[in-house]
């Protein structure tokens, strides 16, 4: 999945528009993922997953920060997320299928908060970006 | 057989009642062809699919999108009998159309995003969860007769 120039500018524009809401979007992404794909909860047995959970909010903030970081270094996502990639490979070992589920929920969050922002072209670029992030995070798995 | 709670049935019905099948269907199919361009392989006879603008304005895309989502409406009317309802459609997609069932999952996910954009904050996590379940079950029913 190669990000072309238009993809990069579309993604940067999305994150510029999202701005300070990124943390909130991160938390909502996780909330939606746990609701729509209950199997994803198996990675968080140590979390309180009730609505409004401070742990989910905190984790959503981390997830969002990583996406923002990737968008800010979109020419070298692998470099920007290298440590996170190591973490996922060595410690977290989240099955690769789950990145697509997270991506779907993030797209739903963006769509539901900013319908006019998610044009078909932007949707395509953001989907590609989220795939690229998932690929980077699972790249060192084996 | 898939079990649907009363709440899930309510969430499906209340969303569906407000869906413009023609617009939503056209939007979903256009986005499928734009976001996952390899899906265009099934539509060689649709004419101009050379750009997002061409795809969105393409009358065959609109018409087919409406057809697909209208059929989805049949699924909603027959939630407790989906495999039978879609039996012939499943055979058609396998034997005549040769569509990889993965495409049903892709379209389902796109439909959920289109609904999210349309319903915004009313498309709650519970609503999304129900609709992700629905599109998954529809995709499964459509793939059921594959051999």
PDB file of C-alpha atoms in Angstrom:
ATOM      1  CA  UNK A   1       0.000   0.000   0.000  1.00  0.00           C
ATOM      2  CA  UNK A   2       1.821   3.073  -1.268  1.00  0.00           C
ATOM      3  CA  UNK A   3       0.728   6.506  -0.070  1.00  0.00           C
ATOM      4  CA  UNK A   4       0.755   8.917  -3.000  1.00  0.00           C
ATOM      5  CA  UNK A   5       1.148  12.670  -2.688  1.00  0.00           C
ATOM      6  CA  UNK A   6      -2.601  13.255  -2.681  1.00  0.00           C
ATOM      7  CA  UNK A   7      -3.078  10.619   0.045  1.00  0.00           C
ATOM      8  CA  UNK A   8      -0.501  12.325   2.239  1.00  0.00           C
ATOM      9  CA  UNK A   9      -2.070  15.740   1.827  1.00  0.00           C
ATOM     10  CA  UNK A  10      -5.586  14.331   2.414  1.00  0.00           C
ATOM     11  CA  UNK A  11      -4.442  12.637   5.622  1.00  0.00           C
ATOM     12  CA  UNK A  12      -2.635  15.722   6.887  1.00  0.00           C
ATOM     13  CA  UNK A  13      -5.747  17.792   6.176  1.00  0.00           C
ATOM     14  CA  UNK A  14      -7.915  15.367   8.166  1.00  0.00           C
ATOM     15  CA  UNK A  15      -5.659  15.505  11.201  1.00  0.00           C
ATOM     16  CA  UNK A  16      -5.364  19.283  10.951  1.00  0.00           C
ATOM     17  CA  UNK A  17      -9.171  19.484  10.979  1.00  0.00           C
ATOM     18  CA  UNK A  18      -9.506  16.988  13.844  1.00  0.00           C
ATOM     19  CA  UNK A  19      -6.950  19.018  15.791  1.00  0.00           C
ATOM     20  CA  UNK A  20      -7.543  18.929  19.537  1.00  0.00           C
ATOM     21  CA  UNK A  21     -10.330  16.359  19.209  1.00  0.00           C
ATOM     22  CA  UNK A  22      -7.867  13.573  18.424  1.00  0.00           C
ATOM     23  CA  UNK A  23      -7.820  12.261  22.006  1.00  0.00           C
ATOM     24  CA  UNK A  24     -11.593  12.204  22.178  1.00  0.00           C
ATOM     25  CA  UNK A  25     -11.727  10.437  18.803  1.00  0.00           C
ATOM     26  CA  UNK A  26      -9.219   7.884  20.049  1.00  0.00           C
ATOM     27  CA  UNK A  27     -11.357   7.049  23.065  1.00  0.00           C
ATOM     28  CA  UNK A  28     -14.527   6.834  20.987  1.00  0.00           C
ATOM     29  CA  UNK A  29     -12.742   4.606  18.455  1.00  0.00           C
ATOM     30  CA  UNK A  30     -11.906   2.145  21.203  1.00  0.00           C
ATOM     31  CA  UNK A  31     -15.407   2.317  22.683  1.00  0.00           C
ATOM     32  CA  UNK A  32     -16.904   1.525  19.282  1.00  0.00           C
ATOM     33  CA  UNK A  33     -14.390  -1.243  18.643  1.00  0.00           C
ATOM     34  CA  UNK A  34     -15.183  -2.963  21.959  1.00  0.00           C
ATOM     35  CA  UNK A  35     -18.919  -2.718  21.213  1.00  0.00           C
ATOM     36  CA  UNK A  36     -18.833  -3.857  17.588  1.00  0.00           C
ATOM     37  CA  UNK A  37     -16.023  -6.413  17.940  1.00  0.00           C
ATOM     38  CA  UNK A  38     -16.206  -7.849  21.469  1.00  0.00           C
ATOM     39  CA  UNK A  39     -13.271 -10.179  20.757  1.00  0.00           C
ATOM     40  CA  UNK A  40     -11.006  -7.105  20.862  1.00  0.00           C
ATOM     41  CA  UNK A  41     -11.729  -6.830  24.572  1.00  0.00           C
ATOM     42  CA  UNK A  42      -9.569  -9.905  25.118  1.00  0.00           C
ATOM     43  CA  UNK A  43      -6.515  -7.667  24.890  1.00  0.00           C
ATOM     44  CA  UNK A  44      -7.718  -5.576  27.835  1.00  0.00           C
ATOM     45  CA  UNK A  45      -8.622  -7.963  30.686  1.00  0.00           C
ATOM     46  CA  UNK A  46      -6.905  -5.547  33.049  1.00  0.00           C
ATOM     47  CA  UNK A  47      -9.063  -2.594  31.982  1.00  0.00           C
ATOM     48  CA  UNK A  48     -12.391  -1.313  33.198  1.00  0.00           C
ATOM     49  CA  UNK A  49     -14.259  -1.197  29.892  1.00  0.00           C
ATOM     50  CA  UNK A  50     -17.470   0.384  31.180  1.00  0.00           C
ATOM     51  CA  UNK A  51     -18.723   3.488  29.396  1.00  0.00           C
ATOM     52  CA  UNK A  52     -16.685   6.540  30.334  1.00  0.00           C
ATOM     53  CA  UNK A  53     -13.800   4.482  31.671  1.00  0.00           C
ATOM     54  CA  UNK A  54     -10.766   6.575  32.500  1.00  0.00           C
ATOM     55  CA  UNK A  55      -8.524   3.738  31.331  1.00  0.00           C
ATOM     56  CA  UNK A  56     -10.205   3.636  27.919  1.00  0.00           C
ATOM     57  CA  UNK A  57      -9.943   7.428  27.659  1.00  0.00           C
ATOM     58  CA  UNK A  58      -6.269   7.240  28.567  1.00  0.00           C
ATOM     59  CA  UNK A  59      -5.600   4.488  26.103  1.00  0.00           C
ATOM     60  CA  UNK A  60      -7.586   6.249  23.381  1.00  0.00           C
ATOM     61  CA  UNK A  61      -5.347   9.260  23.909  1.00  0.00           C
ATOM     62  CA  UNK A  62      -2.262   7.075  23.311  1.00  0.00           C
ATOM     63  CA  UNK A  63      -3.727   5.516  20.180  1.00  0.00           C
ATOM     64  CA  UNK A  64      -4.678   8.932  18.813  1.00  0.00           C
ATOM     65  CA  UNK A  65      -1.238  10.337  19.595  1.00  0.00           C
ATOM     66  CA  UNK A  66       0.354   7.531  17.591  1.00  0.00           C
ATOM     67  CA  UNK A  67      -1.901   8.219  14.607  1.00  0.00           C
ATOM     68  CA  UNK A  68      -1.101  11.942  14.823  1.00  0.00           C
ATOM     69  CA  UNK A  69       2.618  11.138  15.015  1.00  0.00           C
ATOM     70  CA  UNK A  70       2.332   8.898  11.954  1.00  0.00           C
ATOM     71  CA  UNK A  71       0.454  11.620  10.056  1.00  0.00           C
ATOM     72  CA  UNK A  72       3.079  14.190  11.034  1.00  0.00           C
ATOM     73  CA  UNK A  73       5.836  11.922   9.732  1.00  0.00           C
ATOM     74  CA  UNK A  74       3.888  10.465   6.878  1.00  0.00           C
ATOM     75  CA  UNK A  75       6.963  10.142   4.673  1.00  0.00           C
ATOM     76  CA  UNK A  76       8.477   7.728   7.174  1.00  0.00           C
ATOM     77  CA  UNK A  77       5.751   6.037   9.205  1.00  0.00           C
ATOM     78  CA  UNK A  78       8.028   3.075   9.889  1.00  0.00           C
ATOM     79  CA  UNK A  79      10.623   5.373  11.428  1.00  0.00           C
ATOM     80  CA  UNK A  80       8.101   7.365  13.422  1.00  0.00           C
ATOM     81  CA  UNK A  81       6.435   4.255  14.864  1.00  0.00           C
ATOM     82  CA  UNK A  82       9.532   2.078  15.179  1.00  0.00           C
ATOM     83  CA  UNK A  83       9.399   1.812  18.970  1.00  0.00           C
ATOM     84  CA  UNK A  84       5.673   1.149  18.889  1.00  0.00           C
ATOM     85  CA  UNK A  85       6.295  -1.520  16.276  1.00  0.00           C
ATOM     86  CA  UNK A  86       8.839  -3.194  18.595  1.00  0.00           C
ATOM     87  CA  UNK A  87       6.349  -3.033  21.455  1.00  0.00           C
ATOM     88  CA  UNK A  88       3.601  -4.698  19.421  1.00  0.00           C
ATOM     89  CA  UNK A  89       5.948  -7.418  18.182  1.00  0.00           C
ATOM     90  CA  UNK A  90       7.631  -8.238  21.460  1.00  0.00           C
ATOM     91  CA  UNK A  91       5.080  -7.533  24.122  1.00  0.00           C
ATOM     92  CA  UNK A  92       1.558  -6.777  22.906  1.00  0.00           C
ATOM     93  CA  UNK A  93       1.351  -9.219  19.984  1.00  0.00           C
ATOM     94  CA  UNK A  94      -2.095  -8.034  18.933  1.00  0.00           C
ATOM     95  CA  UNK A  95      -3.277 -10.272  16.121  1.00  0.00           C
ATOM     96  CA  UNK A  96      -2.923  -8.403  12.817  1.00  0.00           C
ATOM     97  CA  UNK A  97      -6.637  -8.711  11.950  1.00  0.00           C
ATOM     98  CA  UNK A  98      -7.492  -6.306  14.754  1.00  0.00           C
ATOM     99  CA  UNK A  99      -5.802  -3.305  13.150  1.00  0.00           C
ATOM    100  CA  UNK A 100      -8.403  -3.385  10.399  1.00  0.00           C
ATOM    101  CA  UNK A 101     -11.169  -3.393  13.038  1.00  0.00           C
ATOM    102  CA  UNK A 102      -9.638  -0.386  14.794  1.00  0.00           C
ATOM    103  CA  UNK A 103      -9.276   1.342  11.429  1.00  0.00           C
ATOM    104  CA  UNK A 104     -12.937   0.742  10.582  1.00  0.00           C
ATOM    105  CA  UNK A 105     -14.008   2.274  13.898  1.00  0.00           C
ATOM    106  CA  UNK A 106     -11.730   5.286  13.457  1.00  0.00           C
ATOM    107  CA  UNK A 107     -13.275   5.916  10.038  1.00  0.00           C
ATOM    108  CA  UNK A 108     -16.751   5.676  11.592  1.00  0.00           C
ATOM    109  CA  UNK A 109     -15.747   8.211  14.251  1.00  0.00           C
ATOM    110  CA  UNK A 110     -14.406  10.639  11.643  1.00  0.00           C
ATOM    111  CA  UNK A 111     -17.513  10.118   9.476  1.00  0.00           C
ATOM    112  CA  UNK A 112     -19.949  10.631  12.338  1.00  0.00           C
ATOM    113  CA  UNK A 113     -18.243  13.796  13.616  1.00  0.00           C
ATOM    114  CA  UNK A 114     -17.243  15.318  10.267  1.00  0.00           C
ATOM    115  CA  UNK A 115     -19.354  13.907   7.446  1.00  0.00           C
ATOM    116  CA  UNK A 116     -18.353  16.638   5.019  1.00  0.00           C
ATOM    117  CA  UNK A 117     -14.662  16.029   5.695  1.00  0.00           C
ATOM    118  CA  UNK A 118     -14.797  12.372   4.684  1.00  0.00           C
ATOM    119  CA  UNK A 119     -15.287  12.716   0.936  1.00  0.00           C
ATOM    120  CA  UNK A 120     -14.769   9.490  -1.045  1.00  0.00           C
ATOM    121  CA  UNK A 121     -11.224  10.585  -1.959  1.00  0.00           C
ATOM    122  CA  UNK A 122     -10.330  11.445   1.639  1.00  0.00           C
ATOM    123  CA  UNK A 123     -11.963   8.195   2.796  1.00  0.00           C
ATOM    124  CA  UNK A 124      -9.737   6.269   0.396  1.00  0.00           C
ATOM    125  CA  UNK A 125      -6.586   8.076   1.578  1.00  0.00           C
ATOM    126  CA  UNK A 126      -7.409   7.680   5.266  1.00  0.00           C
ATOM    127  CA  UNK A 127      -8.182   3.999   4.786  1.00  0.00           C
ATOM    128  CA  UNK A 128      -4.814   3.527   3.051  1.00  0.00           C
ATOM    129  CA  UNK A 129      -3.053   5.446   5.839  1.00  0.00           C
ATOM    130  CA  UNK A 130      -4.653   3.290   8.547  1.00  0.00           C
ATOM    131  CA  UNK A 131      -3.622   0.151   6.608  1.00  0.00           C
ATOM    132  CA  UNK A 132      -0.081   1.490   6.395  1.00  0.00           C
ATOM    133  CA  UNK A 133       0.006   2.101  10.157  1.00  0.00           C
ATOM    134  CA  UNK A 134      -1.255  -1.437  10.810  1.00  0.00           C
ATOM    135  CA  UNK A 135       1.371  -2.836   8.461  1.00  0.00           C
ATOM    136  CA  UNK A 136       4.145  -0.948  10.260  1.00  0.00           C
ATOM    137  CA  UNK A 137       2.943  -2.073  13.690  1.00  0.00           C
ATOM    138  CA  UNK A 138       2.916  -5.735  12.645  1.00  0.00           C
ATOM    139  CA  UNK A 139       6.036  -5.594  10.452  1.00  0.00           C
ATOM    140  CA  UNK A 140       8.379  -7.092  13.047  1.00  0.00           C
ATOM    141  CA  UNK A 141       6.034  -9.865  14.173  1.00  0.00           C
ATOM    142  CA  UNK A 142       8.106 -12.582  12.507  1.00  0.00           C
TER     143      UNK A 142
ATOM    144  CA  UNK B   1     -29.373 -19.227  13.301  1.00  0.00           C
ATOM    145  CA  UNK B   2     -28.495 -15.674  14.278  1.00  0.00           C
ATOM    146  CA  UNK B   3     -30.286 -14.239  17.278  1.00  0.00           C
ATOM    147  CA  UNK B   4     -31.466 -10.634  17.200  1.00  0.00           C
ATOM    148  CA  UNK B   5     -32.429  -8.920  20.431  1.00  0.00           C
ATOM    149  CA  UNK B   6     -35.391  -6.576  20.543  1.00  0.00           C
ATOM    150  CA  UNK B   7     -32.969  -3.676  20.917  1.00  0.00           C
ATOM    151  CA  UNK B   8     -30.996  -4.741  17.840  1.00  0.00           C
ATOM    152  CA  UNK B   9     -34.172  -5.064  15.769  1.00  0.00           C
ATOM    153  CA  UNK B  10     -35.171  -1.572  16.918  1.00  0.00           C
ATOM    154  CA  UNK B  11     -31.789  -0.108  16.002  1.00  0.00           C
ATOM    155  CA  UNK B  12     -31.974  -1.688  12.560  1.00  0.00           C
ATOM    156  CA  UNK B  13     -35.559  -0.601  11.890  1.00  0.00           C
ATOM    157  CA  UNK B  14     -35.142   2.951  13.127  1.00  0.00           C
ATOM    158  CA  UNK B  15     -32.056   3.545  10.984  1.00  0.00           C
ATOM    159  CA  UNK B  16     -33.524   1.844   7.922  1.00  0.00           C
ATOM    160  CA  UNK B  17     -36.726   3.887   8.109  1.00  0.00           C
ATOM    161  CA  UNK B  18     -34.677   7.031   7.519  1.00  0.00           C
ATOM    162  CA  UNK B  19     -32.416   5.697   4.773  1.00  0.00           C
ATOM    163  CA  UNK B  20     -32.873   6.950   1.221  1.00  0.00           C
ATOM    164  CA  UNK B  21     -32.141   3.651  -0.495  1.00  0.00           C
ATOM    165  CA  UNK B  22     -31.253   5.198  -3.852  1.00  0.00           C
ATOM    166  CA  UNK B  23     -28.864   7.827  -2.452  1.00  0.00           C
ATOM    167  CA  UNK B  24     -27.314   5.598   0.158  1.00  0.00           C
ATOM    168  CA  UNK B  25     -26.908   2.684  -2.240  1.00  0.00           C
ATOM    169  CA  UNK B  26     -25.293   4.869  -4.889  1.00  0.00           C
ATOM    170  CA  UNK B  27     -22.966   6.399  -2.289  1.00  0.00           C
ATOM    171  CA  UNK B  28     -21.943   3.035  -0.845  1.00  0.00           C
ATOM    172  CA  UNK B  29     -21.203   1.448  -4.209  1.00  0.00           C
ATOM    173  CA  UNK B  30     -19.322   4.516  -5.458  1.00  0.00           C
ATOM    174  CA  UNK B  31     -17.183   4.540  -2.325  1.00  0.00           C
ATOM    175  CA  UNK B  32     -16.474   0.813  -2.709  1.00  0.00           C
ATOM    176  CA  UNK B  33     -15.185   1.423  -6.237  1.00  0.00           C
ATOM    177  CA  UNK B  34     -13.155   4.453  -5.115  1.00  0.00           C
ATOM    178  CA  UNK B  35     -11.709   3.202  -1.830  1.00  0.00           C
ATOM    179  CA  UNK B  36     -11.033  -0.330  -3.104  1.00  0.00           C
ATOM    180  CA  UNK B  37     -10.422   0.208  -6.816  1.00  0.00           C
ATOM    181  CA  UNK B  38      -9.796  -3.461  -7.501  1.00  0.00           C
ATOM    182  CA  UNK B  39     -13.530  -3.992  -7.004  1.00  0.00           C
ATOM    183  CA  UNK B  40     -13.999  -2.280 -10.370  1.00  0.00           C
ATOM    184  CA  UNK B  41     -13.033  -5.606 -11.905  1.00  0.00           C
ATOM    185  CA  UNK B  42     -16.682  -6.684 -11.771  1.00  0.00           C
ATOM    186  CA  UNK B  43     -17.926  -3.668 -13.655  1.00  0.00           C
ATOM    187  CA  UNK B  44     -16.103  -3.562 -16.998  1.00  0.00           C
ATOM    188  CA  UNK B  45     -19.336  -2.692 -18.753  1.00  0.00           C
ATOM    189  CA  UNK B  46     -20.136   0.289 -16.552  1.00  0.00           C
ATOM    190  CA  UNK B  47     -18.322   2.784 -18.746  1.00  0.00           C
ATOM    191  CA  UNK B  48     -16.284   5.588 -17.222  1.00  0.00           C
ATOM    192  CA  UNK B  49     -14.819   4.666 -13.821  1.00  0.00           C
ATOM    193  CA  UNK B  50     -11.602   6.578 -14.387  1.00  0.00           C
ATOM    194  CA  UNK B  51     -11.846   8.986 -11.443  1.00  0.00           C
ATOM    195  CA  UNK B  52     -13.831   9.502  -8.225  1.00  0.00           C
ATOM    196  CA  UNK B  53     -15.855  12.197 -10.012  1.00  0.00           C
ATOM    197  CA  UNK B  54     -16.597   9.856 -12.922  1.00  0.00           C
ATOM    198  CA  UNK B  55     -17.592   7.054 -10.550  1.00  0.00           C
ATOM    199  CA  UNK B  56     -19.877   9.245  -8.438  1.00  0.00           C
ATOM    200  CA  UNK B  57     -21.602  10.639 -11.543  1.00  0.00           C
ATOM    201  CA  UNK B  58     -21.844   7.319 -13.348  1.00  0.00           C
ATOM    202  CA  UNK B  59     -25.538   6.451 -13.855  1.00  0.00           C
ATOM    203  CA  UNK B  60     -24.845   2.700 -13.948  1.00  0.00           C
ATOM    204  CA  UNK B  61     -23.121   2.942 -10.583  1.00  0.00           C
ATOM    205  CA  UNK B  62     -26.109   4.804  -9.128  1.00  0.00           C
ATOM    206  CA  UNK B  63     -28.578   2.314 -10.562  1.00  0.00           C
ATOM    207  CA  UNK B  64     -26.629  -0.691  -9.368  1.00  0.00           C
ATOM    208  CA  UNK B  65     -26.094   0.833  -5.946  1.00  0.00           C
ATOM    209  CA  UNK B  66     -29.841   1.282  -5.620  1.00  0.00           C
ATOM    210  CA  UNK B  67     -30.402  -2.331  -6.687  1.00  0.00           C
ATOM    211  CA  UNK B  68     -27.909  -3.647  -4.148  1.00  0.00           C
ATOM    212  CA  UNK B  69     -29.296  -1.650  -1.251  1.00  0.00           C
ATOM    213  CA  UNK B  70     -32.879  -2.495  -2.178  1.00  0.00           C
ATOM    214  CA  UNK B  71     -31.881  -6.126  -1.854  1.00  0.00           C
ATOM    215  CA  UNK B  72     -30.377  -5.319   1.520  1.00  0.00           C
ATOM    216  CA  UNK B  73     -33.844  -4.130   2.487  1.00  0.00           C
ATOM    217  CA  UNK B  74     -35.112  -7.646   1.784  1.00  0.00           C
ATOM    218  CA  UNK B  75     -32.563  -8.946   4.257  1.00  0.00           C
ATOM    219  CA  UNK B  76     -33.892  -6.571   6.890  1.00  0.00           C
ATOM    220  CA  UNK B  77     -37.443  -7.823   6.305  1.00  0.00           C
ATOM    221  CA  UNK B  78     -36.254 -11.423   6.679  1.00  0.00           C
ATOM    222  CA  UNK B  79     -33.744 -11.258   9.521  1.00  0.00           C
ATOM    223  CA  UNK B  80     -34.804 -14.634  10.874  1.00  0.00           C
ATOM    224  CA  UNK B  81     -34.633 -16.346   7.517  1.00  0.00           C
ATOM    225  CA  UNK B  82     -31.625 -14.832   5.794  1.00  0.00           C
ATOM    226  CA  UNK B  83     -29.934 -17.899   4.334  1.00  0.00           C
ATOM    227  CA  UNK B  84     -33.129 -18.954   2.575  1.00  0.00           C
ATOM    228  CA  UNK B  85     -33.945 -15.404   1.478  1.00  0.00           C
ATOM    229  CA  UNK B  86     -30.521 -15.025  -0.128  1.00  0.00           C
ATOM    230  CA  UNK B  87     -30.163 -18.580  -1.407  1.00  0.00           C
ATOM    231  CA  UNK B  88     -30.666 -17.775  -5.092  1.00  0.00           C
ATOM    232  CA  UNK B  89     -28.688 -14.525  -4.854  1.00  0.00           C
ATOM    233  CA  UNK B  90     -25.820 -16.460  -3.306  1.00  0.00           C
ATOM    234  CA  UNK B  91     -25.831 -18.991  -6.148  1.00  0.00           C
ATOM    235  CA  UNK B  92     -25.916 -16.146  -8.658  1.00  0.00           C
ATOM    236  CA  UNK B  93     -22.909 -14.394  -7.091  1.00  0.00           C
ATOM    237  CA  UNK B  94     -20.947 -17.642  -7.098  1.00  0.00           C
ATOM    238  CA  UNK B  95     -21.912 -19.303 -10.370  1.00  0.00           C
ATOM    239  CA  UNK B  96     -22.612 -16.395 -12.670  1.00  0.00           C
ATOM    240  CA  UNK B  97     -20.988 -13.297 -11.189  1.00  0.00           C
ATOM    241  CA  UNK B  98     -17.909 -15.024  -9.674  1.00  0.00           C
ATOM    242  CA  UNK B  99     -17.629 -12.489  -6.856  1.00  0.00           C
ATOM    243  CA  UNK B 100     -15.166 -13.224  -4.036  1.00  0.00           C
ATOM    244  CA  UNK B 101     -17.228 -13.032  -0.807  1.00  0.00           C
ATOM    245  CA  UNK B 102     -14.579 -10.744   0.666  1.00  0.00           C
ATOM    246  CA  UNK B 103     -16.219  -8.051  -1.455  1.00  0.00           C
ATOM    247  CA  UNK B 104     -19.457  -8.400   0.542  1.00  0.00           C
ATOM    248  CA  UNK B 105     -17.499  -7.665   3.711  1.00  0.00           C
ATOM    249  CA  UNK B 106     -15.840  -4.627   2.098  1.00  0.00           C
ATOM    250  CA  UNK B 107     -19.190  -3.245   0.953  1.00  0.00           C
ATOM    251  CA  UNK B 108     -20.703  -3.886   4.370  1.00  0.00           C
ATOM    252  CA  UNK B 109     -17.984  -1.860   6.094  1.00  0.00           C
ATOM    253  CA  UNK B 110     -18.411   0.959   3.591  1.00  0.00           C
ATOM    254  CA  UNK B 111     -22.181   0.956   4.177  1.00  0.00           C
ATOM    255  CA  UNK B 112     -21.579   1.384   7.917  1.00  0.00           C
ATOM    256  CA  UNK B 113     -19.348   4.399   7.238  1.00  0.00           C
ATOM    257  CA  UNK B 114     -21.958   5.925   4.904  1.00  0.00           C
ATOM    258  CA  UNK B 115     -24.586   5.495   7.629  1.00  0.00           C
ATOM    259  CA  UNK B 116     -22.232   7.065  10.191  1.00  0.00           C
ATOM    260  CA  UNK B 117     -21.765  10.120   7.963  1.00  0.00           C
ATOM    261  CA  UNK B 118     -25.507  10.374   7.425  1.00  0.00           C
ATOM    262  CA  UNK B 119     -26.688   9.873  10.995  1.00  0.00           C
ATOM    263  CA  UNK B 120     -23.675  11.487  12.763  1.00  0.00           C
ATOM    264  CA  UNK B 121     -24.061  11.396  16.547  1.00  0.00           C
ATOM    265  CA  UNK B 122     -27.256   9.305  16.290  1.00  0.00           C
ATOM    266  CA  UNK B 123     -25.083   6.503  14.935  1.00  0.00           C
ATOM    267  CA  UNK B 124     -24.101   5.494  18.455  1.00  0.00           C
ATOM    268  CA  UNK B 125     -21.622   2.733  19.294  1.00  0.00           C
ATOM    269  CA  UNK B 126     -24.572   0.405  19.989  1.00  0.00           C
ATOM    270  CA  UNK B 127     -26.054   1.308  16.628  1.00  0.00           C
ATOM    271  CA  UNK B 128     -22.766   0.691  14.849  1.00  0.00           C
ATOM    272  CA  UNK B 129     -22.312  -2.631  16.656  1.00  0.00           C
ATOM    273  CA  UNK B 130     -25.758  -3.792  15.498  1.00  0.00           C
ATOM    274  CA  UNK B 131     -25.136  -2.726  11.926  1.00  0.00           C
ATOM    275  CA  UNK B 132     -21.669  -4.310  11.823  1.00  0.00           C
ATOM    276  CA  UNK B 133     -23.379  -7.510  12.968  1.00  0.00           C
ATOM    277  CA  UNK B 134     -26.053  -7.104  10.271  1.00  0.00           C
ATOM    278  CA  UNK B 135     -23.634  -6.506   7.405  1.00  0.00           C
ATOM    279  CA  UNK B 136     -21.566  -9.460   8.608  1.00  0.00           C
ATOM    280  CA  UNK B 137     -24.583 -11.728   8.667  1.00  0.00           C
ATOM    281  CA  UNK B 138     -25.707 -10.541   5.217  1.00  0.00           C
ATOM    282  CA  UNK B 139     -22.220 -11.175   3.816  1.00  0.00           C
ATOM    283  CA  UNK B 140     -22.260 -14.633   5.364  1.00  0.00           C
ATOM    284  CA  UNK B 141     -25.680 -15.442   3.889  1.00  0.00           C
ATOM    285  CA  UNK B 142     -24.564 -14.282   0.458  1.00  0.00           C
ATOM    286  CA  UNK B 143     -21.521 -16.532   0.661  1.00  0.00           C
ATOM    287  CA  UNK B 144     -23.457 -19.493   2.012  1.00  0.00           C
ATOM    288  CA  UNK B 145     -24.186 -21.216  -1.284  1.00  0.00           C
ATOM    289  CA  UNK B 146     -20.643 -20.906  -2.619  1.00  0.00           C
ATOM    290  CA  UNK B 147     -18.998 -24.085  -3.747  1.00  0.00           C
TER     291      UNK B 147
END
